[in-house]
Coordinates of C-alpha atoms and ligand atoms in Angstrom, one line a residue:
X2 CA 23.1 -2.0 239.4
X3 CA 21.5 0.9 237.7
X4 CA 22.2 1.1 233.9
X5 CA 23.8 4.6 234.2
X6 CA 26.5 3.3 236.6
X7 CA 26.7 -0.1 234.8
X8 CA 27.6 1.6 231.5
X9 CA 30.2 3.7 233.2
X10 CA 31.7 0.6 234.9
X11 CA 31.9 -1.2 231.5
X12 CA 33.5 1.8 229.9
X13 CA 36.2 1.9 232.6
X14 CA 36.9 -1.8 232.1
X15 CA 37.5 -1.0 228.4
X16 CA 39.9 1.7 229.6
X17 CA 37.9 4.7 228.6
X18 CA 39.0 7.3 231.2
X19 CA 37.3 10.5 230.1
X20 CA 34.7 12.3 232.2
X21 CA 31.4 10.4 231.9
X22 CA 28.3 12.5 230.8
X23 CA 25.7 9.8 230.5
X24 CA 24.1 7.5 227.9
X25 CA 21.4 7.3 225.3
X26 CA 19.5 4.2 224.2
X27 CA 19.8 3.5 220.5
X28 CA 17.0 1.8 218.7
X29 CA 18.7 -0.6 216.2
X30 CA 18.3 -4.3 215.6
X31 CA 15.9 -6.7 217.2
X32 CA 18.5 -8.8 219.0
X33 CA 21.1 -6.8 221.0
X34 CA 20.7 -3.7 223.2
X35 CA 22.7 -0.7 222.1
X36 CA 23.7 2.4 224.0
X37 CA 25.6 5.5 223.1
X38 CA 27.8 6.5 226.0
X39 CA 29.0 10.1 226.0
X40 CA 32.2 11.5 227.5
X41 CA 34.2 14.8 227.8
X42 CA 37.9 14.7 227.0
X43 CA 40.4 16.6 229.1
X44 CA 40.5 19.3 226.4
X45 CA 36.7 19.7 226.8
X46 CA 35.8 18.1 223.4
X47 CA 33.0 15.5 223.3
X48 CA 33.7 11.8 222.6
X49 CA 31.2 9.0 222.3
X50 CA 31.3 5.2 222.1
X51 CA 28.8 2.4 221.5
X52 CA 28.2 -0.2 224.1
X53 CA 26.2 -3.3 223.3
X54 CA 24.7 -6.0 225.4
X55 CA 24.9 -9.1 223.2
X56 CA 21.9 -11.4 223.3
X57 CA 23.4 -14.7 224.4
X58 CA 20.1 -16.5 223.8
X59 CA 20.3 -15.7 220.0
X60 CA 24.1 -16.0 219.9
X61 CA 25.0 -19.0 221.9
X62 CA 28.8 -18.8 221.2
X63 CA 29.5 -15.1 222.0
X64 CA 33.2 -15.7 222.6
X65 CA 33.5 -17.3 219.1
X66 CA 31.4 -14.5 217.7
X67 CA 33.6 -11.8 219.3
X68 CA 36.8 -13.6 218.1
X69 CA 35.4 -13.6 214.5
X70 CA 34.4 -9.9 214.7
X71 CA 37.7 -8.8 216.3
X72 CA 39.8 -10.5 213.7
X73 CA 37.7 -9.3 210.8
X74 CA 37.4 -5.7 211.9
X75 CA 41.2 -5.5 212.7
X76 CA 42.0 -7.0 209.3
X77 CA 39.9 -4.3 207.6
X78 CA 41.2 -1.5 209.8
X79 CA 44.7 -2.5 208.9
X80 CA 43.9 -1.7 205.3
X81 CA 42.1 1.6 205.9
X82 CA 44.6 3.9 207.5
X83 CA 43.1 7.4 207.7
X84 CA 39.6 6.1 206.9
X85 CA 36.7 5.4 209.2
X86 CA 36.7 1.8 210.4
X87 CA 35.0 -0.2 213.1
X88 CA 37.2 -1.0 216.1
X89 CA 36.2 -3.1 219.2
X90 CA 38.1 -1.9 222.3
X91 CA 40.0 -4.3 224.5
X92 CA 40.1 -4.6 228.3
X93 CA 43.4 -4.5 230.2
X94 CA 43.7 -8.2 229.7
X95 CA 43.1 -7.9 225.9
X96 CA 39.5 -9.2 226.0
X97 CA 37.0 -7.8 223.5
X98 CA 34.1 -8.4 225.9
X99 CA 33.2 -8.1 229.6
X100 CA 31.1 -10.9 231.1
X101 CA 29.2 -10.1 234.2
X102 CA 27.0 -13.1 234.9
X103 CA 24.0 -12.7 232.6
X104 CA 25.4 -9.8 230.5
X105 CA 27.9 -9.8 227.7
X106 CA 29.2 -6.4 227.0
X107 CA 31.3 -5.0 224.1
X108 CA 32.4 -1.4 223.2
X109 CA 33.2 0.2 219.8
X110 CA 33.9 3.5 218.4
X111 CA 30.9 5.6 217.6
X112 CA 30.6 6.7 213.9
X113 CA 28.3 9.7 213.2
X114 CA 26.4 8.6 210.2
X115 CA 23.1 8.1 208.4
X116 CA 21.4 4.7 207.5
X117 CA 18.7 3.9 205.0
X118 CA 16.0 1.2 205.4
X119 CA 14.6 1.5 201.9
X120 CA 16.3 1.9 198.6
X121 CA 14.8 4.6 196.4
X122 CA 17.9 6.4 195.4
X123 CA 20.1 4.4 192.9
X124 CA 23.3 6.3 193.9
X125 CA 22.8 5.1 197.5
X126 CA 22.0 1.6 196.3
X127 CA 25.2 1.6 194.2
X128 CA 27.2 2.8 197.2
X129 CA 25.7 0.0 199.3
X130 CA 26.9 -2.4 196.6
X131 CA 30.4 -0.8 196.8
X132 CA 30.4 -1.1 200.6
X133 CA 29.6 -4.8 200.6
X134 CA 31.9 -5.4 197.7
X135 CA 34.7 -3.5 199.5
X136 CA 34.1 -5.7 202.6
X137 CA 34.6 -8.8 200.4
X138 CA 37.7 -7.3 198.7
X139 CA 39.3 -6.3 202.0
X140 CA 38.8 -9.8 203.3
X141 CA 39.8 -11.7 200.2
X142 CA 43.2 -12.5 201.7
X143 CA 41.9 -13.3 205.1
X144 CA 42.6 -16.9 206.3
X145 CA 39.2 -18.5 206.6
X146 CA 40.6 -21.0 209.1
X147 CA 40.8 -18.2 211.7
X148 CA 37.0 -18.1 211.8
X149 CA 34.6 -20.1 214.0
X150 CA 31.4 -21.3 212.5
X151 CA 29.3 -19.6 215.2
X152 CA 25.9 -20.8 213.8
X153 CA 26.7 -24.2 212.2
X154 CA 25.0 -24.7 208.8
X155 CA 23.6 -21.2 208.7
X156 CA 23.3 -21.3 204.9
X157 CA 23.4 -25.0 204.3
X158 CA 20.2 -25.0 202.2
X159 CA 19.7 -28.7 202.4
X160 CA 19.9 -28.6 206.2
X161 CA 17.4 -25.7 206.2
X162 CA 15.1 -27.9 204.0
X163 CA 15.5 -30.8 206.5
X164 CA 14.4 -28.5 209.3
X165 CA 11.5 -27.3 207.2
X166 CA 10.4 -30.9 206.4
X167 CA 10.7 -31.8 210.1
X168 CA 8.4 -28.9 211.0
X169 CA 5.9 -30.0 208.4
X170 CA 5.9 -33.6 209.7
X171 CA 5.6 -32.6 213.3
X172 CA 3.0 -29.9 212.7
X173 CA 3.5 -28.8 216.4
X174 CA 1.3 -25.7 216.2
X175 CA -1.4 -27.4 214.0
X176 CA -0.8 -24.9 211.2
X177 CA 0.3 -27.0 208.2
X178 CA -3.2 -26.9 206.6
X179 CA -3.1 -23.1 206.5
X180 CA 0.3 -23.0 204.7
X181 CA -0.3 -25.7 202.1
X182 CA 0.2 -23.6 199.0
X183 CA 3.5 -22.1 200.3
X184 CA 4.7 -25.5 201.4
X185 CA 4.0 -27.0 198.0
X186 CA 5.8 -24.2 196.2
X187 CA 8.9 -24.4 198.4
X188 CA 9.1 -28.1 198.1
X189 CA 8.8 -27.9 194.3
X190 CA 11.8 -25.6 194.0
X191 CA 14.0 -27.5 196.4
X192 CA 16.6 -28.8 193.9
X193 CA 17.1 -25.4 192.3
X194 CA 17.4 -23.7 195.7
X195 CA 20.0 -26.2 196.9
X196 CA 22.1 -25.7 193.8
X197 CA 24.5 -23.2 195.2
X198 CA 25.3 -25.3 198.3
X199 CA 25.7 -28.3 196.1
X200 CA 28.2 -26.5 193.9
X201 CA 30.2 -25.7 197.0
X202 CA 30.1 -29.3 198.2
X203 CA 31.3 -30.4 194.7
X204 CA 34.3 -28.1 195.2
X205 CA 33.2 -25.6 192.6
X206 CA 32.9 -22.5 194.8
X207 CA 35.5 -21.1 197.3
X208 CA 34.7 -20.4 201.0
X209 CA 35.0 -16.7 201.8
X210 CA 34.5 -14.5 204.8
X211 CA 30.8 -13.5 204.6
X212 CA 28.8 -11.0 206.6
X213 CA 25.6 -12.9 206.4
X214 CA 23.3 -10.0 207.1
X215 CA 23.8 -7.7 204.2
X216 CA 20.7 -5.5 204.6
X217 CA 21.2 -2.0 203.3
X218 CA 20.6 -0.6 206.8
X219 CA 23.8 -2.3 207.9
X220 CA 25.8 0.2 205.9
X221 CA 26.7 3.5 207.6
X222 CA 26.8 6.4 205.1
X223 CA 28.4 9.8 205.4
X224 CA 25.6 12.2 206.3
X225 CA 27.0 14.9 204.1
X226 CA 28.1 13.0 201.0
X227 CA 26.2 9.7 201.2
X228 CA 29.5 7.9 200.6
X229 CA 29.5 4.5 202.4
X230 CA 31.8 4.5 205.4
X231 CA 31.5 1.2 207.4
X232 CA 29.5 -2.0 207.5
X233 CA 28.0 -2.8 210.9
X234 CA 26.3 -5.8 212.6
X235 CA 29.0 -8.3 212.2
X236 CA 27.5 -10.8 214.5
X237 CA 27.0 -13.4 211.8
X238 CA 30.5 -13.0 210.2
X239 CA 31.5 -16.6 209.3
X240 CA 32.9 -18.6 206.4
X241 CA 30.3 -18.7 203.6
X242 CA 29.8 -18.2 199.9
X243 CA 30.0 -14.9 198.1
X244 CA 26.5 -15.4 196.7
X245 CA 25.2 -15.5 200.3
X246 CA 26.1 -11.9 200.8
X247 CA 25.1 -10.8 197.3
X248 CA 21.8 -12.7 197.3
X249 CA 20.8 -11.5 200.8
X250 CA 21.4 -7.9 199.9
X251 CA 19.3 -8.1 196.7
X252 CA 16.5 -10.1 198.5
X253 CA 16.2 -7.2 201.0
X254 CA 17.0 -4.0 198.9
X255 CA 15.6 -4.9 195.5
X256 CA 12.2 -6.1 196.7
X257 CA 9.5 -3.5 195.7
X258 CA 7.9 -4.3 199.0
X259 CA 9.2 -4.7 202.5
X260 CA 10.2 -8.1 203.8
X261 CA 6.9 -8.8 205.5
X262 CA 4.5 -7.1 203.0
X263 CA 1.0 -8.6 202.6
X264 CA 0.7 -6.9 199.1
X265 CA 1.9 -10.0 197.3
X266 CA 0.8 -8.7 193.9
X267 CA 3.4 -5.9 194.3
X268 CA 6.2 -8.1 195.6
X269 CA 9.1 -8.6 193.1
X270 CA 12.6 -7.7 192.1
X271 CA 13.2 -4.1 191.1
X272 CA 15.7 -4.6 188.3
X273 CA 16.9 -1.0 188.5
X274 CA 17.9 -1.6 192.1
X275 CA 19.4 -5.0 191.1
X276 CA 21.5 -3.3 188.4
X277 CA 22.7 -0.4 190.7
X278 CA 23.7 -2.8 193.5
X279 CA 25.4 -5.2 191.1
X280 CA 27.4 -2.4 189.5
X281 CA 28.6 -1.2 192.9
X282 CA 29.4 -4.7 194.2
X283 CA 31.2 -5.9 191.0
X284 CA 33.3 -2.8 190.8
X285 CA 35.0 -4.0 194.0
X286 CA 34.9 -7.8 193.6
X287 CA 35.3 -8.7 189.9
X288 CA 39.1 -8.6 190.1
X289 CA 39.2 -11.7 192.4
X290 CA 35.9 -13.5 191.7
X291 CA 35.9 -16.9 190.0
X292 CA 33.8 -17.5 186.9
X293 CA 31.6 -19.9 188.8
X294 CA 31.0 -17.3 191.5
X295 CA 29.9 -14.8 188.8
X296 CA 27.6 -17.5 187.4
X297 CA 25.9 -18.0 190.8
X298 CA 25.0 -14.3 191.4
X299 CA 21.5 -14.2 189.9
X300 CA 20.7 -17.6 191.3
X301 CA 21.9 -16.6 194.7
X302 CA 19.1 -14.1 195.0
X303 CA 16.5 -16.8 194.4
X304 CA 18.4 -19.2 196.8
X305 CA 18.4 -16.6 199.6
X306 CA 14.7 -15.7 199.2
X307 CA 13.7 -19.4 199.2
X308 CA 16.0 -20.3 202.1
X309 CA 14.6 -17.5 204.2
X310 CA 11.0 -18.5 203.2
X311 CA 11.7 -22.0 204.5
X312 CA 13.1 -20.6 207.8
X313 CA 10.1 -18.3 208.3
X314 CA 7.6 -21.0 207.5
X315 CA 9.3 -23.6 209.6
X316 CA 9.2 -21.2 212.5
X317 CA 5.5 -20.5 211.9
X318 CA 4.8 -24.3 211.9
X319 CA 6.9 -24.7 215.1
X320 CA 4.9 -22.0 216.9
X321 CA 7.2 -19.0 216.4
X322 CA 10.2 -19.9 218.5
X323 CA 13.0 -18.2 216.6
X324 CA 12.0 -14.9 215.0
X325 CA 10.4 -12.0 216.9
X326 CA 6.8 -11.6 215.7
X327 CA 4.5 -8.6 215.8
X328 CA 1.3 -10.4 215.0
X329 CA 0.2 -14.1 215.2
X330 CA 0.7 -14.8 211.4
X331 CA 3.8 -12.7 211.0
X332 CA 6.1 -15.6 210.1
X333 CA 3.5 -16.9 207.6
X334 CA 3.2 -13.4 206.0
X335 CA 7.0 -13.1 205.8
X336 CA 7.3 -16.6 204.3
X337 CA 4.6 -15.7 201.7
X338 CA 6.4 -12.5 200.8
X339 CA 9.7 -14.3 200.3
X340 CA 8.1 -17.0 198.3
X341 CA 6.4 -14.4 196.0
X342 CA 9.7 -12.7 195.6
X343 CA 11.4 -16.0 194.7
X344 CA 8.8 -16.6 192.1
X345 CA 9.4 -13.2 190.5
X346 CA 13.1 -13.9 190.6
X347 CA 12.6 -17.1 188.7
X348 CA 10.6 -15.2 186.0
X349 CA 13.3 -12.5 185.8
X350 CA 16.4 -14.9 186.0
X351 CA 17.3 -14.2 182.4
X352 CA 17.2 -10.5 182.8
X353 CA 19.2 -10.7 186.0
X354 CA 21.8 -12.8 184.2
X355 CA 22.0 -10.2 181.4
X356 CA 22.6 -7.4 183.8
X357 CA 25.4 -9.3 185.5
X358 CA 27.0 -10.0 182.1
X359 CA 26.7 -6.4 181.1
X360 CA 28.3 -5.2 184.3
X361 CA 31.1 -7.7 183.8
X362 CA 31.9 -6.4 180.3
X363 CA 31.6 -2.8 181.6
X364 CA 34.4 -3.7 184.0
X365 CA 36.4 -5.4 181.3
X366 CA 35.6 -9.0 182.0
Ligands
LIG429 C1 17.5 -12.2 211.2 O1 17.8 -10.2 213.4 P1 18.2 -9.8 212.1 O2 17.1 -9.0 211.4 O3 19.5 -9.1 212.1 C2 18.3 -13.5 210.8 C3 18.7 -13.4 209.3 C4 17.5 -13.1 208.5 C5 16.8 -11.9 209.0 C6 15.5 -11.7 208.2 C7 21.0 -14.7 213.2 O4 18.4 -11.1 211.2 O5 19.4 -14.6 208.9 O6 17.9 -12.9 207.1 O7 16.4 -12.0 210.4 N1 19.5 -13.6 211.6 C8 19.8 -14.7 212.3 O8 14.9 -10.5 208.6 O9 19.1 -15.7 212.2
LIG430 MG1 21.5 -8.7 212.0

């Protein structure tokens, strides 16, 4: 069936009855297909929704994934009366998705907004910190047992290292020799990188609802005021550690360079961005965070950079099976960039700790 008619059929299954005007393809994310579908209401006013075709190769448990997303978004929506919130529509039989053979469709409200890929403006960075902190705060009372672990061991750093070591041993693509320096570095910092997971396993850190993809471009901002409105891309919402969300956000937003930069001498943590994000995040989360969680925040940035470096490098060694690549050495370049960032984070660990402590006392803790 033609896409034009398919999107109409899906909309009707989600009980959208307005007059159909057509669709636009939205270029976001590397994984799912996103379309904006446009309608006219009976009173003549326009109304749009987003339809996504979920990539079931990347997300092998789409039912579990939608169950997680639905529970989490409805929990947040319940706390935000009158404010913009994300809402996944249901079919007549209360499903949040439509399965038609090879395709897995879902439909949400459309939020007119602006997003940012890079973080030059500290007010916007602080607002992104507020948005992800608010996400944590809204879900602090959510029963974690209601969530499915859709990608088992997603942030089990020791498991990531096992996969990395297996890739080195097998050397399937014959690339180990080219990556020797990065391999040695990543192996040398293993114990420190695994410290956060170890603390969790020792019962020192609580499990929370984590977003697990806290890039700044997953925050929708109000186009007029730059206030944060909603967090999107909830596909990896799962039980996790608070540091996973904090560290991933810093790893992405506070790097002077992009995630796959070849300018390794310029790669590093921008402490002004670190401070602004931390201020925003802690303004929302300090009231319920444990002392140990606070302690892990600077470390979490290093952990997330190293963990992702092992994932990129393992994928490079395996012959690029997981991440989309734009050039043959893309995963090696990404791994080098994350490793360089991790090194800079080690050098600046004391400064990051000081900033976290300063923010804590600013907020009376
Ligand atoms: C993947 O596809 P994207 O960009 O949303 C990955 C994340 C990594 C990220 C690095 C499910 O996210 O864990 O941090 O790439 N997502 C999954 O760019 O593996
Ligand atoms: Mg994502």
